[in-house]
Coordinates of C-alpha atoms and ligand atoms in Angstrom, one line a residue:
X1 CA 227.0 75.4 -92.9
X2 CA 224.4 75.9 -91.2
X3 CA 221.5 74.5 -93.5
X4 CA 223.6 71.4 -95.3
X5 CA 222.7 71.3 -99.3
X6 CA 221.3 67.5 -100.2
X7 CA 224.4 65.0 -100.4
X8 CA 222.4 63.1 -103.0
X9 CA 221.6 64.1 -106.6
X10 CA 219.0 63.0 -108.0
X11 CA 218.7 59.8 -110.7
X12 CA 214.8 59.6 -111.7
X13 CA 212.3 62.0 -110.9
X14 CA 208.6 61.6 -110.5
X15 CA 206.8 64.5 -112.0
X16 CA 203.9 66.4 -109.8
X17 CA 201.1 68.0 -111.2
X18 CA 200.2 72.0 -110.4
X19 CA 196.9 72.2 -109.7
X20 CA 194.4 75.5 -109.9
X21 CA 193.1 77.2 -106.8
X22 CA 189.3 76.3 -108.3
X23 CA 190.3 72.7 -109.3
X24 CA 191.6 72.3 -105.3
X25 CA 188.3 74.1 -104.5
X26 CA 186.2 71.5 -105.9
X27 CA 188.4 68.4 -104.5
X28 CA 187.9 70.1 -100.9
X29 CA 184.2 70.0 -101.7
X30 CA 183.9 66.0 -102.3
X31 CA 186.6 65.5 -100.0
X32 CA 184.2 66.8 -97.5
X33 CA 187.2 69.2 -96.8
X34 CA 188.9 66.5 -95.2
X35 CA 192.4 65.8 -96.6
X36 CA 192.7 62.2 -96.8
X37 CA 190.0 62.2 -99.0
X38 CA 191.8 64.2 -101.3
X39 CA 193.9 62.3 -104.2
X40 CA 198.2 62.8 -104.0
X41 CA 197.9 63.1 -107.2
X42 CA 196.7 66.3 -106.9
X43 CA 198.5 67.8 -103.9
X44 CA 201.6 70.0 -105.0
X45 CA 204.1 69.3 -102.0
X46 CA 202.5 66.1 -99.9
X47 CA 204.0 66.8 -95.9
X48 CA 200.7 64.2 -94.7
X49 CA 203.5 62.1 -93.4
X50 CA 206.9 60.8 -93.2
X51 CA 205.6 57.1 -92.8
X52 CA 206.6 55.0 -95.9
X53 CA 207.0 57.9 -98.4
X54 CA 211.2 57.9 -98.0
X55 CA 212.9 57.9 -101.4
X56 CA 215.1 54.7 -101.9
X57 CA 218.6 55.1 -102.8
X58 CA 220.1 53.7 -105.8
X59 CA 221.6 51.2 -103.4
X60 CA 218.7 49.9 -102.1
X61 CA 216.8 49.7 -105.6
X62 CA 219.6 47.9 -106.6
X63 CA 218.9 45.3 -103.7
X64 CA 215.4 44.4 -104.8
X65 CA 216.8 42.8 -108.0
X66 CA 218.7 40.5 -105.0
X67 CA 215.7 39.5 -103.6
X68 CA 215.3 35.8 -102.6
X69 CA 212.1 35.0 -103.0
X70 CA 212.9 31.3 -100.9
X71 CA 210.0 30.4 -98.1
X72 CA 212.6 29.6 -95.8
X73 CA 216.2 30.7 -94.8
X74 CA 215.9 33.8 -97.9
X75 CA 219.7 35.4 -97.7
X76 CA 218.2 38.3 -97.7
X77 CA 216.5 37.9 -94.0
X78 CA 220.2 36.8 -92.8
X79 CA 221.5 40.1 -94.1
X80 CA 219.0 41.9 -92.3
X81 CA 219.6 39.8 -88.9
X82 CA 222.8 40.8 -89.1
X83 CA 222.3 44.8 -89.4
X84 CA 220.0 44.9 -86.6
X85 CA 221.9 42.8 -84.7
X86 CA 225.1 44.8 -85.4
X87 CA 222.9 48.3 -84.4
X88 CA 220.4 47.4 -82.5
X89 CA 222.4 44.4 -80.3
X90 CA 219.5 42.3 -79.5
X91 CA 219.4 38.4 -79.5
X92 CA 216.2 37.9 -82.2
X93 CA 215.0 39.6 -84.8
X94 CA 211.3 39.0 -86.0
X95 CA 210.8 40.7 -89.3
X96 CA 207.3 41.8 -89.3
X97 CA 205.3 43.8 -92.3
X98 CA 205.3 47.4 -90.5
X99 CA 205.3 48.7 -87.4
X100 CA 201.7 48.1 -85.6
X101 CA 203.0 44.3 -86.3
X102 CA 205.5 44.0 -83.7
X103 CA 203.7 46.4 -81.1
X104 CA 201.0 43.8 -81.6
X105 CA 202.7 41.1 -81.4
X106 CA 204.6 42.0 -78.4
X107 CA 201.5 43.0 -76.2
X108 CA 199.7 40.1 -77.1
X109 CA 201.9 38.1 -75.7
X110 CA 203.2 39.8 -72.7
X111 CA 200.6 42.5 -71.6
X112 CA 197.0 41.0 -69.7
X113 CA 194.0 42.4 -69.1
X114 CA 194.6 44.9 -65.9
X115 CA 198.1 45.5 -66.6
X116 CA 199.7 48.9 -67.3
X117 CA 202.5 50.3 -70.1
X118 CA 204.3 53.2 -69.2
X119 CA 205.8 55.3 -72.0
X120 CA 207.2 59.0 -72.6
X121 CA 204.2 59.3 -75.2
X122 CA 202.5 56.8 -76.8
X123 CA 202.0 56.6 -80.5
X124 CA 198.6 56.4 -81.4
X125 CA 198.8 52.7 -82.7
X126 CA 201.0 51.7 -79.6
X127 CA 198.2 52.8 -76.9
X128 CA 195.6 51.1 -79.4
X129 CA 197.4 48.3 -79.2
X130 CA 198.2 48.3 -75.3
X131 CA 194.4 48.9 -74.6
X132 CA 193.1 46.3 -77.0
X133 CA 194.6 44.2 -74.9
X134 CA 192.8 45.7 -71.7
X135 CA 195.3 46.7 -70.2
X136 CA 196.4 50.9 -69.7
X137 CA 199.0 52.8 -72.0
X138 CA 200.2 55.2 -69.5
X139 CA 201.9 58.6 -71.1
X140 CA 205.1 59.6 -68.2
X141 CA 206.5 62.7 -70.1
X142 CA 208.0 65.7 -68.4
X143 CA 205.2 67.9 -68.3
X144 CA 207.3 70.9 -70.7
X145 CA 206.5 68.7 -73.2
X146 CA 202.7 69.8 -73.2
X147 CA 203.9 72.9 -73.0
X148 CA 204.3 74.7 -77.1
X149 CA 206.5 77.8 -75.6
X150 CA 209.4 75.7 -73.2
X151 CA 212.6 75.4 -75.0
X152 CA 214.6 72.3 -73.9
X153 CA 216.5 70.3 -75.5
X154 CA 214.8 67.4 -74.8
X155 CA 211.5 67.8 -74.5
X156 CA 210.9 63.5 -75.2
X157 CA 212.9 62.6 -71.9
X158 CA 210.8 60.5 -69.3
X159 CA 209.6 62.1 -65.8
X160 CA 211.6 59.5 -63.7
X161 CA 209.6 61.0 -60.4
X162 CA 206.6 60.4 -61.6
X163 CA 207.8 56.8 -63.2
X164 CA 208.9 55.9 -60.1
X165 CA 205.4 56.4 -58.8
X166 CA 203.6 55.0 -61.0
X167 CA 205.7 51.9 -60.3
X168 CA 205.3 52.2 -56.8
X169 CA 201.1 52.3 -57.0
X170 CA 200.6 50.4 -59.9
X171 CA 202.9 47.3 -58.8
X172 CA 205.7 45.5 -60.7
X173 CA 203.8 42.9 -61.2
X174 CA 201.7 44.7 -63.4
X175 CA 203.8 46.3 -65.5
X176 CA 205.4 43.5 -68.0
X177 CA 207.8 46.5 -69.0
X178 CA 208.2 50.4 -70.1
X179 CA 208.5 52.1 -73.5
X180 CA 210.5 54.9 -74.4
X181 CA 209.5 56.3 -78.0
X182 CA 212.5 57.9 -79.8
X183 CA 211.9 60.2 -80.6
X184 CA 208.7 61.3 -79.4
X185 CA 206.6 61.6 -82.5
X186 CA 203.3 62.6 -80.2
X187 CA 205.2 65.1 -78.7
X188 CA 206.4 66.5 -81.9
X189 CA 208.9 64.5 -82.2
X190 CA 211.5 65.7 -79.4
X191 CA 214.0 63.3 -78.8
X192 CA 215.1 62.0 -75.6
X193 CA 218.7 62.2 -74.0
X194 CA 221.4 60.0 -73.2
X195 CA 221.6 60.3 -69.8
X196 CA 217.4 59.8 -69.3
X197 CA 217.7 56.5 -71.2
X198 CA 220.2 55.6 -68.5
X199 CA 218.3 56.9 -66.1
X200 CA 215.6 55.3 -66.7
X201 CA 217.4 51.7 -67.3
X202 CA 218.6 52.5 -63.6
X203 CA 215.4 52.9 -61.7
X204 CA 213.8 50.0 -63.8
X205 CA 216.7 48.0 -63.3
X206 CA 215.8 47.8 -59.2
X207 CA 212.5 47.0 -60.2
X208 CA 213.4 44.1 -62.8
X209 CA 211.1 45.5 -65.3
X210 CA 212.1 45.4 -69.1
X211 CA 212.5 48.3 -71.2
X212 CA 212.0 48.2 -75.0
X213 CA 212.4 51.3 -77.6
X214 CA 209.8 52.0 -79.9
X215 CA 212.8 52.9 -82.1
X216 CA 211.1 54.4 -85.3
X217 CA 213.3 57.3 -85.6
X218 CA 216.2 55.7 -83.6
X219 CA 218.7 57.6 -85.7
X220 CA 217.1 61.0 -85.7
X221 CA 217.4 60.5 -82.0
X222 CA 220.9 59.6 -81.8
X223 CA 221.8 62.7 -84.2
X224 CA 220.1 65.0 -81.6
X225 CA 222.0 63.3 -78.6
X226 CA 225.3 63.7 -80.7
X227 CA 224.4 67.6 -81.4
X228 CA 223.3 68.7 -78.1
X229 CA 224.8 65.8 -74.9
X230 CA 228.5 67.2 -75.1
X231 CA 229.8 63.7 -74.1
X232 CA 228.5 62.5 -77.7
X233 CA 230.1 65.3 -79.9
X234 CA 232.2 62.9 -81.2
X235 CA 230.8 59.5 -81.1
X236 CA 229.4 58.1 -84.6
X237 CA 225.9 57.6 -85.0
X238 CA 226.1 53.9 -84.9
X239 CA 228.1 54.2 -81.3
X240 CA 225.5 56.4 -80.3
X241 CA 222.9 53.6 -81.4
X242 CA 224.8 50.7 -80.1
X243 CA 225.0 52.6 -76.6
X244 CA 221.4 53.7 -76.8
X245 CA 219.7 50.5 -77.3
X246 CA 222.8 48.6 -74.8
X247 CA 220.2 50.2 -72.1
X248 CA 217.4 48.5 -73.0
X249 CA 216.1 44.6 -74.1
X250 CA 214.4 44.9 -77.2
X251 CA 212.6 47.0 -79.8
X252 CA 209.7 47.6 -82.1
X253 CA 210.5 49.1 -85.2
X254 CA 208.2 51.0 -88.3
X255 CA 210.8 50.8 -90.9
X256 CA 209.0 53.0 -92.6
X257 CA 210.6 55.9 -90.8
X258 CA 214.4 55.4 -90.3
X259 CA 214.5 52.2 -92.1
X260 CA 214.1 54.3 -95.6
X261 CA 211.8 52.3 -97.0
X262 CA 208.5 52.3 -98.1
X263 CA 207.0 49.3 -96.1
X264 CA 208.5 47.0 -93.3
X265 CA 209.2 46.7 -89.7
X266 CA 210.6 44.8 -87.0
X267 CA 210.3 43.3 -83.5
X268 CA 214.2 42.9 -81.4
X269 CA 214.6 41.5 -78.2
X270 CA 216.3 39.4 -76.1
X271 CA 214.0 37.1 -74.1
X272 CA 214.4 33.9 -75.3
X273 CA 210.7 32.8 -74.1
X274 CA 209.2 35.8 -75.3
X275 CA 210.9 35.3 -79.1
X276 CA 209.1 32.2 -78.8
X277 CA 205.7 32.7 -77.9
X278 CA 206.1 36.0 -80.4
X279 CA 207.1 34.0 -83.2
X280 CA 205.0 31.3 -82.9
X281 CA 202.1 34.5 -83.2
X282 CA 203.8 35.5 -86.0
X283 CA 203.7 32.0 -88.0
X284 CA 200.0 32.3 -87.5
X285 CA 199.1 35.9 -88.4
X286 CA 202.1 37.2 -90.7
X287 CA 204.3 34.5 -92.1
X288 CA 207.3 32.1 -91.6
X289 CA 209.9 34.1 -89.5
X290 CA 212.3 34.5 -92.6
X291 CA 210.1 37.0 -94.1
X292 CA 207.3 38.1 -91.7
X293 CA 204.9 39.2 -94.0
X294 CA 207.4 41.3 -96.7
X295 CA 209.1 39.9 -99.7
X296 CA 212.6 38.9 -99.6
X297 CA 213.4 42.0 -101.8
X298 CA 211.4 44.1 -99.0
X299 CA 213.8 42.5 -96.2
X300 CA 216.7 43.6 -98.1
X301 CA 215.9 47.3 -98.9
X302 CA 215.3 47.3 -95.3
X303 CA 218.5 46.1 -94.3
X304 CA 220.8 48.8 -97.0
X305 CA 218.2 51.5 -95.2
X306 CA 218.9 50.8 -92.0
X307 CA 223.1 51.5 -92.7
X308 CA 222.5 54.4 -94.9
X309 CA 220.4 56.0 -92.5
X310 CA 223.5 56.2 -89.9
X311 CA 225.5 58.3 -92.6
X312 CA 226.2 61.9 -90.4
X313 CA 225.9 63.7 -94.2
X314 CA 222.0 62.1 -94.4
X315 CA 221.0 62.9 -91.2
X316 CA 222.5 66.5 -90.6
X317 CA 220.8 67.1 -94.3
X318 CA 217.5 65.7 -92.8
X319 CA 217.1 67.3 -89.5
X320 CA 218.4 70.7 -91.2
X321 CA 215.5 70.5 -93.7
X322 CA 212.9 70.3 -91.0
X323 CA 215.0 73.3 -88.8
X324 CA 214.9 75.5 -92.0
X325 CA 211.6 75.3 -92.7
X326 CA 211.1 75.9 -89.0
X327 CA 213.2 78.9 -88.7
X328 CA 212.1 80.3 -91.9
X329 CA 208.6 79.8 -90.3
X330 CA 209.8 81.4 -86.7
X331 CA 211.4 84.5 -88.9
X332 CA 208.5 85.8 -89.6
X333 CA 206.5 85.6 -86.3
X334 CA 204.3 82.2 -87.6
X335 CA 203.5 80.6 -84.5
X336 CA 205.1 77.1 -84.1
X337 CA 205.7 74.2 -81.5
X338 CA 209.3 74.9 -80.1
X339 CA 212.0 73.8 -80.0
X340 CA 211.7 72.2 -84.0
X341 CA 211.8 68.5 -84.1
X342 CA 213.3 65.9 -85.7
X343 CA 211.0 64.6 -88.8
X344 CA 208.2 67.4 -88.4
X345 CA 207.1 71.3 -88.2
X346 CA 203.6 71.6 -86.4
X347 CA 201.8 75.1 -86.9
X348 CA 200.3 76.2 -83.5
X349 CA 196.8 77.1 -85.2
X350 CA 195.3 78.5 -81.7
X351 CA 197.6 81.1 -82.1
X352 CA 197.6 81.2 -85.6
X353 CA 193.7 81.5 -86.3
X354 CA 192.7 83.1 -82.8
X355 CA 189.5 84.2 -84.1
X356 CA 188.3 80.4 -84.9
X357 CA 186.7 78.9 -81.7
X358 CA 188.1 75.4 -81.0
X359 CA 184.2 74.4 -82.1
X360 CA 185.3 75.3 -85.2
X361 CA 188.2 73.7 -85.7
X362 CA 190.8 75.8 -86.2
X363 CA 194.0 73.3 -87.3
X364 CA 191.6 71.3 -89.8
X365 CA 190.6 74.9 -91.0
X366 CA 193.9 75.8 -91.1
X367 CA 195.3 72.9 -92.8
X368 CA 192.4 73.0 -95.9
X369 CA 193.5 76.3 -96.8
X370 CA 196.8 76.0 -96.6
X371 CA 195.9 73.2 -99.6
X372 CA 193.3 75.4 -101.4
X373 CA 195.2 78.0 -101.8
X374 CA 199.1 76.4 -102.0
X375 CA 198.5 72.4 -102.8
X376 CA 200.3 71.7 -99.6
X377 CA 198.7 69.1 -97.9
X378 CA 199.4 68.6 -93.7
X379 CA 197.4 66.7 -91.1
X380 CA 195.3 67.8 -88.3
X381 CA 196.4 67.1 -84.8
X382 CA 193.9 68.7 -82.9
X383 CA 190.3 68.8 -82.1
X384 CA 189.5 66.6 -84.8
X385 CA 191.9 63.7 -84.0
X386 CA 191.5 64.3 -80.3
X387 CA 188.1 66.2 -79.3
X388 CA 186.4 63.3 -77.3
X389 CA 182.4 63.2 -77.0
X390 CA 181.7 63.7 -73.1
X391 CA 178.9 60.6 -72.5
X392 CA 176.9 62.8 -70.0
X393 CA 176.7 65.9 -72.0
X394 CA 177.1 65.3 -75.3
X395 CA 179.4 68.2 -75.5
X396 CA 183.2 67.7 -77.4
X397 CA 186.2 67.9 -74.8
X398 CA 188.9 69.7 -76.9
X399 CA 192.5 68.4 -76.8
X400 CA 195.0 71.4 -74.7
X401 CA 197.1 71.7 -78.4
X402 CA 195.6 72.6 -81.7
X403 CA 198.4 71.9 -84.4
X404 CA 198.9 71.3 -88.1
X405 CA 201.6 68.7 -88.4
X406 CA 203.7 69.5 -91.4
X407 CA 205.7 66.0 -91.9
X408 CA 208.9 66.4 -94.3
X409 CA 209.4 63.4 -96.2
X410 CA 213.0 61.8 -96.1
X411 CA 214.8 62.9 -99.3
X412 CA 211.8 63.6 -101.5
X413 CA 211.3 67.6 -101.3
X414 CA 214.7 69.4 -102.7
X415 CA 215.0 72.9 -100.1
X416 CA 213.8 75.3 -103.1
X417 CA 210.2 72.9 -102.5
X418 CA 211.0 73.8 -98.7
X419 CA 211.4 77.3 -99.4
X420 CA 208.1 77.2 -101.4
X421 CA 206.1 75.8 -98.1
X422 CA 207.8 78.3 -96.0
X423 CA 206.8 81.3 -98.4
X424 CA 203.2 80.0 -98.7
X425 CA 202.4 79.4 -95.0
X426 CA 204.2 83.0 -94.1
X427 CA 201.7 84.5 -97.2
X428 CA 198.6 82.6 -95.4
X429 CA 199.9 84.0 -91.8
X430 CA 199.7 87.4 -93.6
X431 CA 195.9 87.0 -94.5
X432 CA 195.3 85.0 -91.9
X433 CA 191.4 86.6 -90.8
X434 CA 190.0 86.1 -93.9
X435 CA 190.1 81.9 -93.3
X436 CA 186.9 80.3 -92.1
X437 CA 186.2 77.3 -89.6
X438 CA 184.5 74.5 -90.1
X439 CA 181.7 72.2 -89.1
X440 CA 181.8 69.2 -88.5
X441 CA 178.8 67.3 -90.1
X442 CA 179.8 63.8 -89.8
X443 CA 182.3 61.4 -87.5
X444 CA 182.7 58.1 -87.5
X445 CA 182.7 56.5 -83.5
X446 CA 186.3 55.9 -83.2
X447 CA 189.0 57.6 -85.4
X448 CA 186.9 60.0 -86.8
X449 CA 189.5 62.1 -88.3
X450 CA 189.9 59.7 -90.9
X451 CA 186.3 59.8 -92.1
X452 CA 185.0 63.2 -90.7
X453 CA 183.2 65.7 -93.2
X454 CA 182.9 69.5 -92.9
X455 CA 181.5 72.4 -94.4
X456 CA 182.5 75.2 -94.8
X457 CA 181.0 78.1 -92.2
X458 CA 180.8 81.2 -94.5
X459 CA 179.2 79.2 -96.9
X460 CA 176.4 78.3 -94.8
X461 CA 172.8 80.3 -95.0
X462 CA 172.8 82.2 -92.1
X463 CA 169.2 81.6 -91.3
X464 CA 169.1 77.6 -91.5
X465 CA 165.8 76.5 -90.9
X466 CA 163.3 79.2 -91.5
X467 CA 159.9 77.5 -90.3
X468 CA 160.5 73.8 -88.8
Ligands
PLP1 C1 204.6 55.1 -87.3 C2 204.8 54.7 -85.9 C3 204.4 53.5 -85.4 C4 203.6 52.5 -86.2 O1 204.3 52.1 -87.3 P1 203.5 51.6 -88.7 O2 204.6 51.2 -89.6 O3 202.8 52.8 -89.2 O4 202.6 50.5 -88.3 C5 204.6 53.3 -84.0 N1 205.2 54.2 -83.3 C6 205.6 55.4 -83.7 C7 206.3 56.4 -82.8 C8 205.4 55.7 -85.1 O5 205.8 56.9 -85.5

């Protein structure tokens, strides 16, 4: 089969309202028509993100009533040790409260001002933490993967030339070690292969510089490595994993993602020193190292999620959700980011909407009527996250991409949901000229797409100050 059915059914259910086109009118008004402002309460199929909104199974509800609530040495944190150590295969395992935790952790104590951070692409709260430290997050993709057309089947896979360069003029000694983000949720979440993991171990190996995963969808990775690196067709999962992460010396980890579970994360790594100084970071800013900021009951959800999230039933279900809605997209001529990725659809809305300007914002104006007129809610990933004020002119830079990020949820939406999202966006494609752009009236200095407002361009006067 080429779209598996879900190999769950379902135990309790969590009703969701349908709202009227004038009642999502009106929110989009006080929202400012910016959709975080907008309550989930009233958004039909929520695809905002696939951070922390995973449904538990029954077999990791049932591990919160085992929560050991102890200060120190909870069971619970042993049983988690364990599982990453038995996955993951590094030496310490700092639990921390999400992912951001351990990336700051980590770069507080290893990365100084002037230093630099390779990665394929860094994840927005990886560079913020990498710069807040003064030092440089540096982005070594393969350049297809700016590239919305080029079909490969790893379009997350580090440029080793241009790695190898950056090496060379940077200096080792500034570089305390490289990331490799799997799979590349910037990118769209491509994964990366096998053999440029190895690759990559290899040249860093000459250099003696360390080389951690940011490991978030670790799994969703592996699956694509076992589907499309003919050595792997018959590995598991976990063999894949174990392999994987053999080439590098630690981890950060959102548990949110693969982990299944609404909140938690963790830092692995081998470096005896560097556990150390990391923990000792930890005491002060998260919490004894038995429970780094979560409750035992936390630790342990995390622990049954990180197992069930290996099963080859879950994850071919999971990336063959996002293909279908991605092929039922690509059917009917909708413009989207190729090759599909692992955890997300992203609508090309330059294509889509090529009579808004990028001054206009196309992808937010995209993405607001998509939830007027549907209740689907997506994010912006364009102009509005990324358009940088240039200091001399005043004028916004615009980002090269212009996408609406369509994040499925991990077993949440049932495919006939799916199906709905597909129809919708293909009945929007069809009407497409009659959506408006957007102003922007007001943005915050630094991650503005959180705060901004708009309004609405047809709605304005045409003649807006008459005598001033
Ligand atoms: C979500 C995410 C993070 C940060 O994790 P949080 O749990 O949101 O703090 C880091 N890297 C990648 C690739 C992510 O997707």
């Amino acid at each position: 089969m080429k779209f598996p059915s879900e190999p769950f059914k379902i135990k309790v259910v969590e009703p969701i309202r349908r709202t009227t086109r004038e009642e999502r009118d009106r929110l989009l008004r006080e929202a400012g028509y910016n959709l975080f402002h907008v309550p989930a309460e009233s958004v039909y199929v929520d695809l905002l993100t696939d951070s922390g909104t995973s449904a538990m199974s029954d077999n990791q509800w049932a591990g919160l009533m085992l929560g050991d609530e102890s200060y120190a040495g909870s069971k619970n944190y042993y049983h988690l040790e364990e599982t990453v150590r038995s996955i993951f295969g590094y030496k310490h395992v700092i639990p921390t409260h999400q992912g951001r935790m351990a990336e700051n952790l980590l770069f507080s104590t290893v990365v100084k001002p002037g230093m630099c951070i390779p990665n394929n692409i860094h994840f927005d709260t990886t560079r913020a933490n990498v710069e807040h430290q003064g030092a440089q997050a540096l982005d070594v993709v393969i350049k297809e993967a700016y590239d919305p057309h080029c079909e490969l089947p790893f379009k997350g896979n580090m440029d080793l030339v241009r790695l190898k360069d950056t090496i060379n003029r940077v200096g080792r000694h500034r570089i305390p070690l490289v990331m490799l983000t799997i799979t590349n949720n910037s990118g769209g979440g491509q994964p990366v292969s096998m053999d440029n993991i190895r690759q990559t171990r290899e040249l860093l190996s000459r250099y003696h510089i360390p080389l951690f995963f940011d490991a978030c969808r670790f799994a969703e990775n592996c699956f694509f490595i076992k589907e499309r690196e003919p050595d792997y067709a018959s590995k598991s999962i976990l063999d894949i994993a174990r392999e994987l992460f053999s080439y590098g010396d630690g981890c950060t980890m959102s548990a949110k993602k693969d982990g299944l579970v609404n909140i938690g994360g963790f830092l692995s790594l081998n470096d005896d020193q560097w556990a150390q100084d990391t923990t000792n970071m930890l005491i002060m800013v998260e919490g004894f190292p038995t429970y780094g900021g979560l409750a035992g009951r936390d630790l342990e959800a995390m622990a049954r999620g990180l197992r069930e999230v290996l099963d080859e039933d879950y994850l071919s279900f999971r990336v063959g959700q996002v293909r279908y809605l991605g092929e039922l997209l690509d059917q009917a001529d909708v413009p989207i980011l190729k090759p599909i990725g692992g955890h997300a659809v992203y609508l090309n809305a330059k294509e889509f909407l090529p009579h808004i300007s990028q001054d206009q914002c196309p992808a937010q104006s995209l993405a607001v009527a998509l939830y007027r007129e549907y209740g689907i809610r997506g994010v912006e990933i364009g102009t509005v996250m990324f358009g940088k004020k240039d200091a001399a002119t005043g004028r916004t830079i615009h980002p090269e991409l212009e996408m609406v990020r369509l994040a499925i949820p991990r077993r949440v939406y049932t495919n006939m949901q799916i199906t709905y999202v597909a129809d919708s966006i293909i009945e929007l494609y069809s009407r497409r000229e009659r959506i408006h752009g957007l102003a922007l009236t007001y943005e915050a200095p630094v991650l503005r797409h959180f705060t901004a407002r708009f309004e609405q361009l047809e709605e304005r006067p045409l003649v807006q100050h008459a005598a001033s």
